[in-house]
Amino acid sequence: MRKALRPRAGLMSPWLLASLLLIAAPAYCKTPAAPARAPAAQPAAAHPPGTAIASAHSLSTQAGLEIVRQGGNAFDAAIAVSSTLSVVEPISSGIGGGGFFLLHDAKTGRDVFLDARETAPAAATPAAYLDAKGELNRDRATNGPWSAGIPGLPAALVHLAQKYGKLPLKTSLAPAIRIAREGFEVYPRLEKGYGSRREVMERYRGTREVFLADGSPPKAGEILKQPDLARTLELLAAKGYDGFYRGDVGAKLLAAVKEEGGQWKPEELSGYKVVEREPLRLKYRGWDIVTAPPPSSGGVAMAEILQILEGWDISKLDPAHRTHIIAEAMRRAYRDRTIYLGDPDFVKMPLARLTSRDYAAGLRATIHPEKATPSDLLSGQPAPLEDDETTHFSIIDAQGNRVSATQTVNLLYGSGMVAPGTGVLLNNEMDDFALRPGTPNAFGVMGFAANAPEPGKRMLSSMTPSFLESKDKVIAVGAPGGSRIITQVMLAVLAYDAGLAPQQVAAQPRIHHQWMPDAISAEAGALDADTVAKLQAMGHKVNAGESTWGNLQTVMWDKAANTLSGGTDPRNPVGQADVLSSRP
Ligand code: DON
């Protein structure tokens, strides 16, 4: 089978070529981060020559570098980047939401997965989300107080400062506080997203106070100020955990949820805890990959996909067979995601089996080299699309510390509900639970018992912040995009393995398959017409030329050349990768 799929060696795959051409096209041109270059060191350098940060907004990237200039490390910078994103990207993430922070502490050599995922309030039973006919009440699942889990992000910022940072929390939060108070320029994505969530957002007094402060919705080019959010961040800076989860802000959050008909118990808010988990580790063709364990599905799915793919030298496959094999691997991993995965503190999962090479070999053996496997033939229940909001940032500092963090309020502007007087926009992460078994959520994702809501449980996520390490390279990478996060990160592994630079990795056209719907999704430029025709002849449904998705942010330390560089997704015009050299 492997032989039959092998084309002549030495030809660059047209898919790769397309990626490279696309990067050269003006529409996709962004200024890649200038590498901070030190004289080539042999053997590999012990420390990076500065700090590299890639994030979805230039203000958050610069906030991180500002903190490094003040003597902060990657973890202090992560607090600055994260909190600034919460201010300038309310569409994607915020202190009313949650996230995952993958950390590498250079001093101890330890990798930690900091889980700041939201938790379910006890009132959020499956029955609470059903309408009179027993159908899923979609409005309740995605809008307003019932859609919100207990926020995790503020606790993560406090934890990062206390345990890993060098600077006081107050210092690292200062840029976000300043930008919340002085305002920032609204960009088109924010305006457009507001338009699509306007009806929901304007239901809530607190939201109107922030977004209609001057009488009309935010418009690109205008300055958006968030004085209440500045004050909430100041309380967090001054009082730490208690500044958000208890006291004035905590009381206002509880009152707002109650006023809008929701039910959070005070102890659910005041008792929220981040969890430090062991990251999931896997190997792929000479790369050591450190990535997200449950309650993310990302690491498990990526382990399955990459270990299935190891049966081929996929760089040598022609585009149609390459896409076929990758899609078949994705299909199988997403089936397992739907059935088995959930919060490890609540469900038993066959993780050792799902991530083993033997299991991957078994799945590989079910892939026909020339024919698509209809998803219906794989046992289990179906699981389709999510949308692409959320945000990711990647940092490597001069000591070799690393952060790869993905944070979210889930859908555009989360629940749409700001708690009056706090500036805190609550998430709508409850929709990531399987609120009604087998019923798709807003974006078609479904699940079963493993991901049913229970008091205090974390909803299954696809967020996949990751580190990749080879003999010469250290990389931090991740992306938003709902269920398409996992395949974006997995394609980034393949691209780095093929020798692409970070900016090329961020720009490369994407494909995706998630078992259900049973179709390959492809961005424009990912598959040419001939490849699509060949895939169709194998039995694949191909949705070629879908609108783009994702917003990948990555940084790389090339140890052999001792350079730092970054890649920011050109699909998002306000992102920025930048490098601060520590050597004048
Ligand atoms: O945790 C997750 O997987 C989702 N809440 C992420 C959402 C996302 O990327 C935005 N897109 N819908």
Coordinates of C-alpha atoms and ligand atoms in Angstrom, one line a residue:
M1 CA 0.0 0.0 0.0
R2 CA 2.7 2.4 0.9
K3 CA 4.6 1.7 -2.3
A4 CA 1.5 2.2 -4.5
L5 CA 1.1 5.7 -3.1
R6 CA 4.6 6.8 -3.6
P7 CA 5.2 9.2 -6.5
R8 CA 8.6 10.0 -8.0
A9 CA 10.9 11.3 -5.4
G10 CA 12.3 14.8 -5.5
L11 CA 9.3 16.7 -6.8
M12 CA 7.9 19.4 -4.6
S13 CA 4.2 18.7 -3.8
P14 CA 2.0 21.1 -5.7
W15 CA 0.2 21.6 -2.3
L16 CA 3.3 22.8 -0.7
L17 CA 4.1 24.8 -3.8
A18 CA 0.6 26.4 -3.6
S19 CA 1.4 27.3 0.0
L20 CA 4.6 29.0 -0.9
L21 CA 3.0 30.8 -3.9
L22 CA 0.2 31.9 -1.7
I23 CA 2.6 33.4 0.8
A24 CA 4.2 35.4 -2.0
A25 CA 0.8 36.7 -3.2
P26 CA 0.3 40.4 -2.2
A27 CA -3.1 39.7 -0.5
Y28 CA -1.4 37.4 1.9
C29 CA 1.7 39.5 2.5
K30 CA 2.4 40.6 6.0
T31 CA 5.7 41.7 7.4
P32 CA 7.1 38.6 9.0
A33 CA 8.9 39.1 12.2
A34 CA 12.5 40.1 11.5
P35 CA 14.7 37.3 12.9
A36 CA 16.9 38.4 15.7
R37 CA 20.1 37.1 14.4
A38 CA 23.2 36.3 16.4
P39 CA 26.4 34.9 14.9
A40 CA 25.6 31.3 13.9
A41 CA 26.5 29.2 16.9
Q42 CA 27.7 25.6 16.6
P43 CA 26.6 23.5 18.5
A44 CA 23.1 24.7 19.1
A45 CA 22.8 27.8 21.3
A46 CA 21.7 27.4 24.9
H47 CA 19.4 30.4 25.0
P48 CA 17.3 32.3 22.5
P49 CA 18.7 35.7 21.4
G50 CA 15.6 37.6 22.7
T51 CA 11.9 37.2 23.0
A52 CA 9.4 36.5 20.2
I53 CA 5.7 37.0 20.6
A54 CA 2.9 36.3 18.0
S55 CA -0.7 37.3 18.8
A56 CA -3.9 38.3 17.1
H57 CA -3.4 42.0 17.7
S58 CA -0.4 44.3 17.5
L59 CA -1.4 46.0 20.8
S60 CA -1.3 42.6 22.7
T61 CA 2.0 41.7 21.1
Q62 CA 3.5 45.0 22.0
A63 CA 2.0 44.8 25.5
G64 CA 4.0 41.6 26.0
L65 CA 7.2 43.1 24.8
E66 CA 6.7 46.2 27.0
I67 CA 6.6 43.8 30.0
V68 CA 9.8 42.0 28.8
R69 CA 11.5 45.4 28.6
Q70 CA 10.6 45.9 32.2
G71 CA 12.4 42.7 33.2
G72 CA 9.5 40.3 32.8
N73 CA 9.8 36.7 31.6
A74 CA 7.5 34.9 29.1
F75 CA 5.0 34.2 31.9
D76 CA 4.7 37.9 32.8
A77 CA 4.5 38.7 29.1
A78 CA 1.7 36.1 28.8
I79 CA -0.3 37.9 31.4
A80 CA 0.1 41.1 29.5
V81 CA -0.8 39.6 26.1
S82 CA -3.7 37.6 27.5
S83 CA -5.3 40.6 29.4
T84 CA -4.7 42.9 26.5
L85 CA -6.4 40.5 24.1
S86 CA -9.3 40.5 26.6
V87 CA -9.6 44.2 26.1
V88 CA -9.0 44.5 22.4
E89 CA -10.7 41.3 21.2
P90 CA -13.9 41.0 23.1
I91 CA -15.2 39.2 20.1
S92 CA -12.8 36.3 20.8
S93 CA -11.8 36.0 24.5
G94 CA -11.9 37.8 27.8
I95 CA -11.7 37.7 31.5
G96 CA -15.3 36.5 31.5
G97 CA -14.1 33.4 29.6
G98 CA -11.4 30.7 29.9
G99 CA -8.4 29.2 28.2
F100 CA -5.5 26.8 28.3
F101 CA -1.9 27.9 28.9
L102 CA 0.8 25.5 28.0
L103 CA 4.0 26.5 29.8
H104 CA 7.6 25.5 29.6
D105 CA 9.7 26.6 32.6
A106 CA 13.3 26.8 31.4
K107 CA 14.7 26.7 35.0
T108 CA 13.1 23.3 35.8
G109 CA 12.7 22.0 32.3
R110 CA 9.1 21.2 33.3
D111 CA 6.1 21.5 30.9
V112 CA 2.7 22.3 32.5
F113 CA -0.7 22.5 31.1
L114 CA -2.6 25.2 33.0
D115 CA -6.3 24.5 32.6
A116 CA -8.4 27.6 33.1
R117 CA -11.5 26.2 31.4
E118 CA -14.9 27.4 32.6
T119 CA -16.9 25.1 34.9
A120 CA -20.6 24.3 34.8
P121 CA -22.8 25.8 37.5
A122 CA -24.9 23.2 39.3
A123 CA -28.2 24.6 38.0
A124 CA -27.0 23.9 34.4
T125 CA -28.5 20.4 34.2
P126 CA -29.3 18.9 30.8
A127 CA -33.1 19.4 31.6
A128 CA -32.5 23.2 32.0
Y129 CA -31.6 23.5 28.3
L130 CA -34.7 21.7 26.9
D131 CA -37.8 23.5 25.7
A132 CA -41.4 22.4 26.2
K133 CA -41.1 19.9 23.4
G134 CA -37.9 18.4 24.8
E135 CA -35.8 19.9 22.1
L136 CA -32.6 21.8 22.8
N137 CA -33.3 25.4 23.7
R138 CA -30.7 27.0 21.5
D139 CA -31.2 30.5 22.7
R140 CA -30.5 29.5 26.3
A141 CA -27.5 27.4 25.2
T142 CA -25.8 30.2 23.4
N143 CA -27.1 33.6 24.7
G144 CA -27.2 35.2 28.1
P145 CA -26.6 33.9 31.6
W146 CA -27.5 30.2 31.1
S147 CA -24.9 29.9 28.3
A148 CA -22.1 31.1 30.6
G149 CA -19.8 28.8 32.6
I150 CA -17.9 30.1 35.6
P151 CA -14.9 32.1 34.2
G152 CA -11.4 30.7 34.5
L153 CA -9.1 33.3 32.8
P154 CA -8.7 35.7 35.8
A155 CA -7.6 32.8 38.0
A156 CA -5.1 31.8 35.4
L157 CA -3.6 35.3 35.3
V158 CA -3.2 35.3 39.1
H159 CA -1.7 31.8 39.1
L160 CA 0.8 32.7 36.4
A161 CA 2.0 35.7 38.3
Q162 CA 2.2 33.9 41.7
K163 CA 3.9 30.8 40.5
Y164 CA 5.8 31.6 37.3
G165 CA 6.2 35.3 36.8
K166 CA 9.0 37.6 38.0
L167 CA 7.0 40.8 38.2
P168 CA 3.9 41.8 40.3
L169 CA 0.6 41.1 38.7
K170 CA -0.1 44.8 38.8
T171 CA 2.9 45.5 36.5
S172 CA 1.9 42.9 34.0
L173 CA -1.7 44.0 33.9
A174 CA -0.8 47.7 33.5
P175 CA -0.9 47.7 29.6
A176 CA -4.4 46.1 29.5
I177 CA -5.7 48.6 32.2
R178 CA -4.3 51.5 30.2
I179 CA -5.7 50.3 26.9
A180 CA -9.1 49.6 28.5
R181 CA -9.2 53.1 30.0
E182 CA -7.8 55.1 27.1
G183 CA -9.4 53.0 24.4
F184 CA -8.2 51.4 21.2
E185 CA -9.2 51.7 17.5
V186 CA -12.1 49.5 16.5
Y187 CA -11.2 47.3 13.5
P188 CA -13.5 45.8 10.9
R189 CA -13.8 42.3 12.4
L190 CA -15.0 43.8 15.7
E191 CA -17.6 45.9 13.9
K192 CA -18.8 43.0 11.7
G193 CA -19.0 40.6 14.6
Y194 CA -21.0 43.1 16.6
G195 CA -23.4 43.4 13.7
S196 CA -24.0 39.6 13.7
R197 CA -24.6 39.5 17.5
R198 CA -26.3 42.8 17.9
E199 CA -29.8 41.6 18.6
V200 CA -28.6 39.4 21.5
M201 CA -26.1 41.9 22.9
E202 CA -28.5 44.7 23.1
R203 CA -30.9 42.7 25.2
Y204 CA -28.5 43.3 28.2
R205 CA -28.2 46.5 30.1
G206 CA -24.5 45.9 30.9
T207 CA -23.7 45.3 27.3
R208 CA -25.5 48.4 26.1
E209 CA -23.5 50.4 28.6
V210 CA -20.2 49.3 27.0
F211 CA -21.0 49.0 23.4
L212 CA -23.6 51.7 23.0
A213 CA -21.8 54.2 25.3
D214 CA -21.9 56.9 22.7
G215 CA -25.3 55.9 21.3
S216 CA -24.3 53.7 18.4
P217 CA -22.5 50.3 17.9
P218 CA -18.7 50.3 17.5
K219 CA -17.6 51.3 14.1
A220 CA -14.2 50.7 12.5
G221 CA -11.9 53.6 13.1
E222 CA -13.6 54.8 16.3
I223 CA -12.0 54.5 19.7
L224 CA -13.6 52.0 22.1
K225 CA -13.0 52.8 25.8
Q226 CA -14.0 50.3 28.6
P227 CA -13.6 52.2 31.9
D228 CA -15.5 49.5 33.9
L229 CA -13.3 46.8 32.6
A230 CA -10.2 48.9 33.5
R231 CA -11.5 49.1 37.0
T232 CA -12.2 45.4 37.2
L233 CA -8.7 44.7 36.0
E234 CA -7.3 47.1 38.6
L235 CA -9.2 45.2 41.3
L236 CA -7.7 42.0 40.0
A237 CA -4.2 43.7 40.0
A238 CA -4.6 45.0 43.5
K239 CA -6.4 42.0 45.2
G240 CA -5.5 39.1 43.0
Y241 CA -8.1 36.2 43.0
D242 CA -10.5 38.0 45.4
G243 CA -10.5 41.1 43.2
F244 CA -12.6 39.1 40.6
Y245 CA -14.2 36.1 42.2
R246 CA -15.2 37.8 45.5
G247 CA -15.9 41.3 46.7
D248 CA -17.4 44.0 44.5
V249 CA -16.8 42.4 41.1
G250 CA -17.9 38.9 42.3
A251 CA -21.1 40.4 43.8
K252 CA -21.9 42.3 40.5
L253 CA -21.3 39.1 38.4
L254 CA -23.7 37.1 40.6
A255 CA -26.3 39.9 40.6
A256 CA -26.2 40.3 36.8
V257 CA -26.6 36.6 36.3
K258 CA -29.6 36.6 38.7
E259 CA -31.1 39.7 37.2
E260 CA -31.2 38.1 33.8
G261 CA -32.8 34.9 35.1
G262 CA -29.7 32.7 35.5
Q263 CA -28.4 30.8 38.6
W264 CA -24.9 30.9 39.8
K265 CA -24.2 30.0 43.5
P266 CA -21.7 32.4 45.2
E267 CA -19.5 29.4 46.2
E268 CA -19.3 28.3 42.5
L269 CA -17.8 31.6 41.7
S270 CA -15.6 32.0 44.8
G271 CA -14.5 28.4 44.6
Y272 CA -13.3 28.4 41.0
K273 CA -9.9 26.8 40.6
V274 CA -7.4 26.4 37.8
V275 CA -5.8 23.0 37.4
E276 CA -2.3 22.2 36.5
R277 CA -2.3 19.1 34.4
E278 CA 0.4 16.9 32.8
P279 CA 0.5 17.8 29.1
L280 CA 0.0 15.1 26.5
R281 CA 3.2 14.0 24.7
L282 CA 3.7 12.4 21.4
K283 CA 6.4 11.9 18.8
Y284 CA 6.2 12.4 15.1
R285 CA 9.1 11.9 12.7
G286 CA 11.8 13.3 15.0
W287 CA 9.6 15.9 16.6
D288 CA 8.7 15.8 20.3
I289 CA 5.3 17.3 20.6
V290 CA 3.9 18.6 23.9
T291 CA 0.2 19.4 23.7
A292 CA -3.2 19.7 25.2
P293 CA -4.7 16.8 27.3
P294 CA -8.4 16.5 28.2
P295 CA -10.6 18.5 28.8
S296 CA -9.2 19.4 25.4
S297 CA -9.7 16.9 22.6
G298 CA -6.8 18.5 20.7
G299 CA -3.9 16.4 21.9
V300 CA -5.7 13.0 21.7
A301 CA -7.0 13.8 18.2
M302 CA -3.6 15.1 17.0
A303 CA -1.9 12.0 18.4
E304 CA -4.2 9.7 16.5
I305 CA -3.9 11.7 13.2
L306 CA -0.1 12.0 13.3
Q307 CA 0.5 8.4 14.3
I308 CA -1.8 7.2 11.6
L309 CA 0.1 9.4 9.1
E310 CA 3.4 8.0 10.1
G311 CA 2.7 5.0 8.0
W312 CA 3.4 7.0 4.9
D313 CA 6.0 9.5 3.8
I314 CA 3.3 12.0 3.0
S315 CA 5.7 14.6 1.6
K316 CA 6.2 12.2 -1.3
L317 CA 2.5 11.6 -2.0
D318 CA 0.8 13.4 -4.9
P319 CA -1.7 16.0 -3.7
A320 CA -4.8 13.9 -4.2
H321 CA -3.5 10.9 -2.3
R322 CA -1.9 13.1 0.3
T323 CA -5.2 14.8 1.0
H324 CA -7.0 11.5 0.9
I325 CA -4.8 10.0 3.6
I326 CA -4.8 13.1 5.8
A327 CA -8.6 13.3 5.6
E328 CA -9.1 9.7 6.4
A329 CA -6.8 10.1 9.5
M330 CA -8.8 13.2 10.5
R331 CA -12.1 11.4 10.0
R332 CA -11.1 8.6 12.4
A333 CA -9.8 10.8 15.1
Y334 CA -12.8 13.1 15.2
R335 CA -15.1 10.0 15.5
D336 CA -13.3 9.1 18.7
R337 CA -13.3 12.8 19.9
T338 CA -17.1 12.7 19.8
I339 CA -17.6 9.5 21.6
Y340 CA -14.9 9.2 24.2
L341 CA -13.7 12.6 25.4
G342 CA -14.7 14.9 28.3
D343 CA -13.4 16.3 31.6
P344 CA -10.8 13.9 33.1
D345 CA -12.0 14.8 36.6
F346 CA -15.4 13.4 35.7
V347 CA -15.1 10.7 33.1
K348 CA -12.9 7.7 32.5
M349 CA -11.4 7.8 29.1
P350 CA -9.3 5.1 27.3
L351 CA -6.5 7.6 26.8
A352 CA -3.6 5.2 26.7
R353 CA -5.3 3.2 24.0
L354 CA -6.5 6.1 21.9
T355 CA -3.0 7.6 21.9
S356 CA -1.0 4.4 21.4
R357 CA 0.9 3.5 18.2
D358 CA -0.9 0.2 18.0
Y359 CA -4.3 1.8 18.0
A360 CA -3.1 4.1 15.2
A361 CA -1.8 1.2 13.3
G362 CA -5.2 -0.5 13.6
L363 CA -6.9 2.6 12.3
R364 CA -4.4 2.9 9.5
A365 CA -5.1 -0.6 8.4
T366 CA -8.8 0.4 7.8
I367 CA -7.8 3.2 5.3
H368 CA -8.2 2.1 1.7
P369 CA -5.5 3.7 -0.4
E370 CA -7.8 4.7 -3.2
K371 CA -11.3 5.0 -1.6
A372 CA -12.9 7.2 0.9
T373 CA -14.4 5.4 3.9
P374 CA -18.0 6.7 4.3
S375 CA -18.2 8.2 7.8
D376 CA -21.4 6.2 8.4
L377 CA -19.4 3.0 8.2
L378 CA -17.4 4.1 11.2
S379 CA -19.4 3.2 14.3
G380 CA -20.6 6.0 16.5
Q381 CA -22.6 9.2 16.3
P382 CA -21.9 12.1 14.1
A383 CA -20.2 15.5 14.9
P384 CA -19.9 18.5 12.6
L385 CA -18.7 22.1 12.4
E386 CA -17.8 24.9 14.8
D387 CA -17.0 28.5 13.9
D388 CA -13.8 30.4 14.2
E389 CA -13.4 32.9 17.0
T390 CA -11.3 32.5 20.1
T391 CA -7.6 33.6 20.1
H392 CA -4.1 32.2 20.5
F393 CA -0.7 33.6 21.3
S394 CA 2.8 32.1 21.4
I395 CA 5.9 33.3 23.3
I396 CA 9.5 32.3 23.6
D397 CA 11.8 34.4 25.8
A398 CA 15.5 34.8 26.1
Q399 CA 15.8 32.3 29.0
G400 CA 14.0 29.7 26.9
N401 CA 10.7 29.9 28.7
R402 CA 7.7 29.3 26.5
V403 CA 4.0 29.9 26.5
S404 CA 1.5 28.6 24.0
A405 CA -2.0 29.8 25.1
T406 CA -5.5 29.6 23.6
Q407 CA -8.3 31.6 25.3
T408 CA -11.9 32.0 24.4
V409 CA -15.4 33.2 25.3
N410 CA -16.6 30.6 22.7
L411 CA -18.8 32.2 20.0
L412 CA -18.7 35.8 18.8
Y413 CA -18.8 38.1 21.9
G414 CA -19.6 35.0 24.0
S415 CA -23.0 35.1 25.7
G416 CA -23.4 38.7 24.5
M417 CA -24.0 39.7 28.2
V418 CA -21.8 42.1 30.1
A419 CA -22.4 42.2 33.9
P420 CA -23.3 45.8 34.6
G421 CA -20.6 47.9 36.2
T422 CA -17.8 45.3 35.6
G423 CA -17.1 45.5 31.8
V424 CA -16.9 41.7 32.0
L425 CA -18.5 40.0 28.9
L426 CA -19.5 36.5 29.9
N427 CA -18.7 33.5 27.8
N428 CA -21.1 31.1 26.2
E429 CA -19.0 28.0 26.8
M430 CA -21.9 25.9 28.1
D431 CA -22.7 25.3 24.4
D432 CA -19.5 23.2 24.2
F433 CA -21.2 20.6 26.4
A434 CA -23.4 18.0 24.9
L435 CA -26.4 19.7 26.5
R436 CA -28.7 17.2 24.8
P437 CA -27.1 13.9 23.8
G438 CA -26.6 13.7 20.0
T439 CA -28.1 17.1 19.3
P440 CA -25.8 19.4 17.5
N441 CA -25.0 22.8 19.1
A442 CA -24.9 26.1 17.4
F443 CA -22.2 24.9 15.0
G444 CA -23.3 21.3 14.7
V445 CA -21.0 19.7 17.2
M446 CA -22.5 17.0 19.3
G447 CA -21.4 14.6 22.0
F448 CA -22.7 12.0 24.5
A449 CA -22.3 11.0 28.1
A450 CA -18.6 11.8 28.4
N451 CA -19.4 15.4 27.7
A452 CA -22.7 15.8 29.4
P453 CA -22.9 18.8 31.8
E454 CA -22.5 18.1 35.6
P455 CA -21.9 20.5 38.4
G456 CA -18.3 21.8 38.4
K457 CA -17.4 19.9 35.2
R458 CA -15.4 21.4 32.4
M459 CA -16.8 21.3 28.9
L460 CA -14.8 19.5 26.2
S461 CA -12.7 21.8 24.1
S462 CA -10.7 21.6 20.8
M463 CA -8.2 24.2 21.9
T464 CA -4.7 22.8 21.2
P465 CA -1.9 25.0 22.4
S466 CA 1.3 23.1 21.5
F467 CA 5.1 23.0 21.6
L468 CA 7.2 21.2 19.0
E469 CA 10.8 20.4 19.5
S470 CA 13.4 18.8 17.2
K471 CA 17.2 18.7 17.4
D472 CA 17.4 22.2 16.1
K473 CA 14.1 23.9 16.6
V474 CA 11.8 24.9 19.4
I475 CA 8.3 26.1 18.4
A476 CA 5.1 27.3 20.1
V477 CA 2.0 27.1 18.0
G478 CA -1.8 27.2 18.3
A479 CA -5.0 28.6 16.7
P480 CA -8.7 29.4 17.2
G481 CA -11.3 27.9 15.0
G482 CA -13.6 25.5 17.0
S483 CA -13.3 22.0 15.9
R484 CA -10.9 23.2 13.1
I485 CA -8.3 24.1 15.7
I486 CA -6.9 20.5 15.9
T487 CA -6.4 20.1 12.2
Q488 CA -4.8 23.6 11.9
V489 CA -2.2 22.7 14.5
M490 CA -1.7 19.2 13.0
L491 CA -1.2 20.8 9.5
A492 CA 1.3 23.2 11.2
V493 CA 3.3 20.1 12.4
L494 CA 3.4 18.8 8.8
A495 CA 4.4 22.2 7.5
Y496 CA 7.2 22.6 10.0
D497 CA 8.3 19.0 9.3
A498 CA 8.4 20.0 5.6
G499 CA 10.8 22.8 6.5
L500 CA 8.5 25.8 6.2
A501 CA 9.2 29.0 8.2
P502 CA 6.7 30.3 10.8
Q503 CA 5.1 32.9 8.5
Q504 CA 4.7 30.3 5.8
V505 CA 3.2 27.9 8.3
A506 CA 0.7 30.6 9.4
A507 CA -0.3 31.3 5.8
Q508 CA -0.5 27.9 4.3
P509 CA -4.0 27.0 2.9
R510 CA -6.0 24.6 5.1
I511 CA -8.0 21.4 4.7
H512 CA -10.2 19.8 7.3
H513 CA -12.3 16.7 7.9
Q514 CA -14.1 16.0 11.1
W515 CA -15.9 12.7 10.4
M516 CA -19.4 14.4 10.3
P517 CA -20.3 16.1 8.1
D518 CA -18.6 13.6 5.8
A519 CA -16.7 16.0 3.6
I520 CA -13.3 17.5 3.1
S521 CA -13.4 21.3 3.7
A522 CA -10.7 23.2 1.8
E523 CA -9.8 26.9 1.7
A524 CA -9.2 28.5 -1.7
G525 CA -5.8 27.5 -2.9
A526 CA -5.5 24.4 -0.8
L527 CA -6.6 21.9 -3.6
D528 CA -6.5 22.5 -7.3
A529 CA -9.3 21.3 -9.6
D530 CA -7.4 18.1 -10.7
T531 CA -6.9 17.1 -7.0
V532 CA -10.5 17.8 -6.2
A533 CA -11.6 15.6 -9.2
K534 CA -9.3 12.8 -8.1
L535 CA -10.6 13.0 -4.5
Q536 CA -14.2 12.9 -5.8
A537 CA -13.3 9.8 -7.8
M538 CA -12.1 8.2 -4.6
G539 CA -15.5 8.9 -3.1
H540 CA -14.8 12.0 -1.1
K541 CA -17.2 14.9 -1.0
V542 CA -15.0 18.0 -1.3
N543 CA -16.1 21.5 -0.3
A544 CA -13.4 23.4 -2.1
G545 CA -12.9 27.1 -1.8
E546 CA -14.7 27.5 1.5
S547 CA -14.1 30.9 3.2
T548 CA -11.0 30.9 5.3
W549 CA -10.8 29.9 8.9
G550 CA -8.4 30.1 11.8
N551 CA -6.0 32.7 13.1
L552 CA -2.8 30.8 13.8
Q553 CA 0.0 32.4 15.8
T554 CA 3.4 30.8 16.1
V555 CA 7.0 31.5 17.1
M556 CA 10.2 29.6 16.5
W557 CA 13.7 29.5 18.0
D558 CA 16.1 28.0 15.5
K559 CA 18.8 26.7 17.8
A560 CA 21.4 26.0 15.1
A561 CA 21.2 29.5 13.6
N562 CA 20.3 31.0 17.0
T563 CA 17.5 33.1 15.4
L564 CA 14.0 33.8 16.6
S565 CA 11.1 34.3 14.2
G566 CA 7.4 34.4 14.3
G567 CA 4.4 33.8 12.1
T568 CA 1.0 35.6 12.4
D569 CA -2.0 34.5 10.4
P570 CA -2.4 36.7 7.3
R571 CA -6.1 36.0 7.4
N572 CA -6.3 38.4 10.3
P573 CA -5.0 41.8 9.3
V574 CA -4.5 43.2 12.8
G575 CA -2.2 40.3 14.2
Q576 CA 1.5 40.8 14.7
A577 CA 4.6 38.6 15.3
D578 CA 7.5 40.5 16.6
V579 CA 10.9 39.9 18.1
L580 CA 12.8 41.8 20.7
S581 CA 16.5 41.1 20.6
S582 CA 18.2 40.9 23.9
R583 CA 21.6 41.6 22.2
P584 CA 22.0 45.2 21.1
Ligands
DON1 O1 -13.1 25.3 23.4 C1 -13.4 25.2 22.2 O2 -13.1 24.2 21.5 C2 -14.3 26.2 21.6 N1 -15.1 26.9 22.6 C3 -13.4 27.2 20.9 C4 -14.3 28.1 20.1 C5 -13.6 28.7 19.0 O3 -12.5 28.4 18.6 C6 -14.4 29.7 18.4 N2 -15.2 29.2 17.3 N3 -16.2 28.8 17.3

